[in-house]
N, CA and C of each residue as an Amber inpcrd file, in Angstrom:
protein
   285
  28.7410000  70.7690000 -27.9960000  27.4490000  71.3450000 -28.2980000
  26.4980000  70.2870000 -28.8710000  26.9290000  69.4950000 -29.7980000
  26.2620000  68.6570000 -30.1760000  25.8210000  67.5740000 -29.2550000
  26.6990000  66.7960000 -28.4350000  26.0980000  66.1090000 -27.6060000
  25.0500000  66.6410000 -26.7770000  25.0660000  68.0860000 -26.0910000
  23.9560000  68.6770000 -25.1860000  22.6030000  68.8690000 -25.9800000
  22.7650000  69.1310000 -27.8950000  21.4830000  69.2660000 -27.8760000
  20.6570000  67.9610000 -28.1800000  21.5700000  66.3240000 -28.3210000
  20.7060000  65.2830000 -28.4380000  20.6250000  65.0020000 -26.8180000
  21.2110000  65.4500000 -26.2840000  20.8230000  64.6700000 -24.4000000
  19.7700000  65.5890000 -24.4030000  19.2190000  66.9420000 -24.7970000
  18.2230000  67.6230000 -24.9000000  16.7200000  67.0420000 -25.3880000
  17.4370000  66.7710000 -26.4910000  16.5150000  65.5320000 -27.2240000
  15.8540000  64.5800000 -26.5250000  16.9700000  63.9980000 -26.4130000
  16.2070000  62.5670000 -25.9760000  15.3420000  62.4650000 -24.4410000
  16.2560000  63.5350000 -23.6150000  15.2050000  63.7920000 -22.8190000
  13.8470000  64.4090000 -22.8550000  13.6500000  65.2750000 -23.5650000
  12.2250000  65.5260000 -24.4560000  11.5080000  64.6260000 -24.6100000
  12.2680000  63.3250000 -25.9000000  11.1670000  62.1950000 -26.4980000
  11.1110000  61.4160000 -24.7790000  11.9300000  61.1040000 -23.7130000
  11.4650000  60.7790000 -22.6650000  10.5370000  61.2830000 -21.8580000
  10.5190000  62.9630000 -22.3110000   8.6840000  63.7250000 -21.4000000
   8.2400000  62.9980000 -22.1080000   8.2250000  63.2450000 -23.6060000
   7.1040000  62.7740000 -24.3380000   6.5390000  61.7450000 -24.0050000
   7.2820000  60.8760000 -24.1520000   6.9840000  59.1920000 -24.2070000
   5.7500000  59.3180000 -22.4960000   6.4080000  59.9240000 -21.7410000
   5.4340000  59.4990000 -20.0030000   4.6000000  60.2320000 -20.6100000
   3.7040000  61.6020000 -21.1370000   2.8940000  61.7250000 -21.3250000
   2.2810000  61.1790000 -22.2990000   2.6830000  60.5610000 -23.3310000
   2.1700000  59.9690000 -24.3580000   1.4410000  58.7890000 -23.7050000
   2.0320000  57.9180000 -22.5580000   1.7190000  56.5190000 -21.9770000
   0.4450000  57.2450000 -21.0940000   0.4540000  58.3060000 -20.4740000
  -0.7240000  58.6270000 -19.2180000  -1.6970000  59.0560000 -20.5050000
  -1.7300000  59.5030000 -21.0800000  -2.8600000  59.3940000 -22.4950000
  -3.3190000  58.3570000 -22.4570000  -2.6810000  57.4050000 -23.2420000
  -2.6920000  55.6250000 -23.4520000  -3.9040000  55.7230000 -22.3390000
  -3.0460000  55.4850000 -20.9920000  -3.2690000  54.7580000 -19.9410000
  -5.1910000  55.4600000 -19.9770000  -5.1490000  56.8480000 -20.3270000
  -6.4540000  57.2090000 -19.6450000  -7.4390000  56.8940000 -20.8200000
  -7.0240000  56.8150000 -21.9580000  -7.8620000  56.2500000 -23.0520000
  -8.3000000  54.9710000 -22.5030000  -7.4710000  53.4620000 -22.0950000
  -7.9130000  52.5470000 -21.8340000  -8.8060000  52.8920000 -20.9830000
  -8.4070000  53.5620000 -19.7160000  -9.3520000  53.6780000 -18.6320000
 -10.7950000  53.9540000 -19.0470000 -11.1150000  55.1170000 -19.8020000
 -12.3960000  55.6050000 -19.7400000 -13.0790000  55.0280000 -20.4470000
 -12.7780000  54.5840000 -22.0770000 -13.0880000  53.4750000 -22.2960000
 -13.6880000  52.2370000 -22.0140000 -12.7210000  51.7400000 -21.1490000
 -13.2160000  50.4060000 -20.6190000 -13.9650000  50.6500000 -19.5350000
 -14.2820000  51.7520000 -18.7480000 -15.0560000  51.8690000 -17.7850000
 -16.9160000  51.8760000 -18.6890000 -16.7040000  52.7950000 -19.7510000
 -17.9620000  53.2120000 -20.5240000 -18.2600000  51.8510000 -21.0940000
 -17.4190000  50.9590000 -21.5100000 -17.9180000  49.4340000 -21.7800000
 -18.2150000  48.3710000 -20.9370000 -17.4490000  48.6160000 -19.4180000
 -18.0070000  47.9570000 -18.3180000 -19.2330000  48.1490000 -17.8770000
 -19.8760000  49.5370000 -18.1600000 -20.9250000  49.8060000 -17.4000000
 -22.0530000  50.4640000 -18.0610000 -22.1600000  49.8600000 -19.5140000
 -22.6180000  50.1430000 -20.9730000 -24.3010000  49.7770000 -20.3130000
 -24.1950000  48.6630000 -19.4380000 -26.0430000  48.1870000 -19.1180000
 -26.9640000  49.2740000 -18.2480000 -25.8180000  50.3240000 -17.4360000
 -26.4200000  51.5280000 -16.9530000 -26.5990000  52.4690000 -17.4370000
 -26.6310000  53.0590000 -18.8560000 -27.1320000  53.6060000 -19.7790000
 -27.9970000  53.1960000 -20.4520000 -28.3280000  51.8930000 -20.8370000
 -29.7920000  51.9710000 -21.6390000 -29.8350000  50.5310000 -21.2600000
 -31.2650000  50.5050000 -21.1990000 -32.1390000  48.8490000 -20.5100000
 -32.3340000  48.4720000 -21.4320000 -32.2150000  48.6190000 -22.8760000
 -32.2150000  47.4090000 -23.8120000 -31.4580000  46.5660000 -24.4140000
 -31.1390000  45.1440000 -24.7020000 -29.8990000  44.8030000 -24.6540000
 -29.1380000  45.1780000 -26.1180000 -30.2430000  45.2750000 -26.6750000
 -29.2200000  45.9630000 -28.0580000 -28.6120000  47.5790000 -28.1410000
 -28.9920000  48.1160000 -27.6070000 -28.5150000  49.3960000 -26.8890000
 -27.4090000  49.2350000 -26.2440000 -27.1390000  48.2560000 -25.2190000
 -26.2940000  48.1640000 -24.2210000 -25.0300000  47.6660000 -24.9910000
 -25.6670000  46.2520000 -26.1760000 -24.4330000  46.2190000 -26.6910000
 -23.9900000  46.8410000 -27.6140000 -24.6650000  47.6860000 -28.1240000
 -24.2920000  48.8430000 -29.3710000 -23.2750000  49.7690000 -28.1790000
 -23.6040000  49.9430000 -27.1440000 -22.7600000  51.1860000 -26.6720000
 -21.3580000  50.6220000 -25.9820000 -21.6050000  49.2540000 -25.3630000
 -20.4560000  48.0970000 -25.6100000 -19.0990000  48.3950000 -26.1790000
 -19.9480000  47.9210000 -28.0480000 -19.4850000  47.8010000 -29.4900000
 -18.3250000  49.6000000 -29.3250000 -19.4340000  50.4020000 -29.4970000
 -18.5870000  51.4750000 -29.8180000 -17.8780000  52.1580000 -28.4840000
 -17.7970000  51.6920000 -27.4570000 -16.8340000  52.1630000 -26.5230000
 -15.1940000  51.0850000 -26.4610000 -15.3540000  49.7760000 -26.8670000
 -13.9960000  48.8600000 -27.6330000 -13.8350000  49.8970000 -28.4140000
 -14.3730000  50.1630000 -29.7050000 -13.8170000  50.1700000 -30.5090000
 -13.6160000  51.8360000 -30.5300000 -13.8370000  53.2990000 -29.9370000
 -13.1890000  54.0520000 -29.8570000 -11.8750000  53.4900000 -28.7130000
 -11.7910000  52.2820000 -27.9850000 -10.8530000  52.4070000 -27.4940000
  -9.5050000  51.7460000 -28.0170000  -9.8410000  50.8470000 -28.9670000
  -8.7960000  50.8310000 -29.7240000  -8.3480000  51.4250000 -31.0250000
  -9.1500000  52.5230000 -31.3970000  -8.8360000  53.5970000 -32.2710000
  -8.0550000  54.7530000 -31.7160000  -8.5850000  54.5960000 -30.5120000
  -7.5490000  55.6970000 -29.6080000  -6.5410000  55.3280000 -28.8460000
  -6.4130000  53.9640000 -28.9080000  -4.9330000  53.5510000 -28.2610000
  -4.4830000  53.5420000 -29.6770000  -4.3700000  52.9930000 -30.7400000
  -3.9680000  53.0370000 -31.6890000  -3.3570000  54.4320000 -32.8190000
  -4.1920000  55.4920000 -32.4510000  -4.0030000  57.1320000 -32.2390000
  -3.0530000  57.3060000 -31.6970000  -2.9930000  57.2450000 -30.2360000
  -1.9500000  57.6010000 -29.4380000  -0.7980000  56.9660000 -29.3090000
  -0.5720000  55.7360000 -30.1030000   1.0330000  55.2830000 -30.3450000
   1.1760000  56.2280000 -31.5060000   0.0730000  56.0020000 -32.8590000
   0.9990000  56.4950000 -34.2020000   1.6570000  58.3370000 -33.6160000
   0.6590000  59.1940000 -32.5160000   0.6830000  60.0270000 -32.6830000
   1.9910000  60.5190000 -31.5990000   2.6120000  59.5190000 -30.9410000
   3.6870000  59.3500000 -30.2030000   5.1210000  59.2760000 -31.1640000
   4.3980000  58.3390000 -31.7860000   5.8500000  57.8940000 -32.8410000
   6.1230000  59.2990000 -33.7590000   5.1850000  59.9500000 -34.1670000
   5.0620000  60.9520000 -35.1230000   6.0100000  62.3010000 -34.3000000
   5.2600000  62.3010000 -32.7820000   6.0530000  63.6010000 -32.1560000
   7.4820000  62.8170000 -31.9980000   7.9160000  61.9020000 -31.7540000
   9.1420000  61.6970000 -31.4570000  10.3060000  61.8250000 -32.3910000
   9.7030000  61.2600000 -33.6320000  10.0910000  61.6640000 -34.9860000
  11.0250000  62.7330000 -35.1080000   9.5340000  63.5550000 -34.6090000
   9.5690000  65.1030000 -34.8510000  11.0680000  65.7730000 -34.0670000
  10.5310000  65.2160000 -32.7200000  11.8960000  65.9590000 -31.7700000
  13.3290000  65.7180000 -32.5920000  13.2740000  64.4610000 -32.7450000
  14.6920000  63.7390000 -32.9630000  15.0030000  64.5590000 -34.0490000
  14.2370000  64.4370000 -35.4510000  14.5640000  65.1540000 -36.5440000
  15.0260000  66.7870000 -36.5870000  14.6410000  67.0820000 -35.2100000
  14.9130000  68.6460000 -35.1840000  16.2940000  68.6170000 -34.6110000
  16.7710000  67.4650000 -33.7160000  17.6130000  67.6310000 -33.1570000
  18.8440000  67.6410000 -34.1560000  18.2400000  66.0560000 -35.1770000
  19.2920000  65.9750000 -36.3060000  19.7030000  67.7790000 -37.1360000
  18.7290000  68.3230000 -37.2800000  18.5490000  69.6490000 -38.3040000
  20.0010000  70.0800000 -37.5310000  19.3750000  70.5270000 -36.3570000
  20.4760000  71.3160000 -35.4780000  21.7700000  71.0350000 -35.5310000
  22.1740000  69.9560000 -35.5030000  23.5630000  68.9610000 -35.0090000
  23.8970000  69.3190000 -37.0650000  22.8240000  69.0080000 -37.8450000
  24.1730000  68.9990000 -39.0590000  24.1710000  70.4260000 -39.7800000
  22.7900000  71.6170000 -39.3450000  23.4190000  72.6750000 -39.7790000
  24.0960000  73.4860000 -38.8380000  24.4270000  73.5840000 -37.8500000
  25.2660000  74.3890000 -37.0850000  26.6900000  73.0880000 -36.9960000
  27.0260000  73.3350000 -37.9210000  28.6520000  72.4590000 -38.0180000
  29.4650000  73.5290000 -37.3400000  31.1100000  73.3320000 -37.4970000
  31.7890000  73.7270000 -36.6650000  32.3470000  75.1430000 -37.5960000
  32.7300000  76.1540000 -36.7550000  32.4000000  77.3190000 -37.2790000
  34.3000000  77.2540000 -37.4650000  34.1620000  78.0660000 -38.5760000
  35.7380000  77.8520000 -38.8580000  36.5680000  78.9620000 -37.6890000
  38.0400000  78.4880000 -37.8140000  38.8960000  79.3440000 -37.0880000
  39.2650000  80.2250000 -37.9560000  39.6390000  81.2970000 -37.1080000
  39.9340000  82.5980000 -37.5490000  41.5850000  82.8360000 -37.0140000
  42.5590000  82.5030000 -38.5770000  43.7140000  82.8670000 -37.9460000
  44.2100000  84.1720000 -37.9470000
């Protein structure tokens, strides 16, 4: 029993982890698209680089988000798994 509910586990923190990375992945993306193409939103250059400035830097607040907030759910799974595995110990025999 115990082994099935950490292979349970860990396959979990493994959904987790691929959706946690296609997050990642789409944070960089949109991000860096809104900072690539920061000069087609406003014709002034301090505008352009103000919107630049704050499209980096929500994008590394939000890659940075989305690891702590990865590590935090994984935590989470594992620790539940631990709960499980040490309070359901082995149930005594009945002679």
């Amino acid at each position: 029993m115990k082994n099935l509910v950490w292979i349970i586990a860990w396959l979990c923190v493994g959904l987790w982890t691929a959706i946690a990375a296609l997050g990642y992945w789409i944070i960089g993306a949109v991000t860096g698209l809104a900072a690539n193409n920061a000069d087609k939103v406003g014709g002034d250059p301090e505008t352009v680089e103000f919107i630049n400035w704050l499209a980096l830097l929500l994008q590394n607040v939000g890659e940075i988000a989305a690891v702590i907030l990865w590590a935090i759910i994984s935590l989470a799974i594992l620790g539940v798994a631990w709960a499980i595995t040490k309070f359901t110990g082995r149930s005594p025999v009945n002679s």
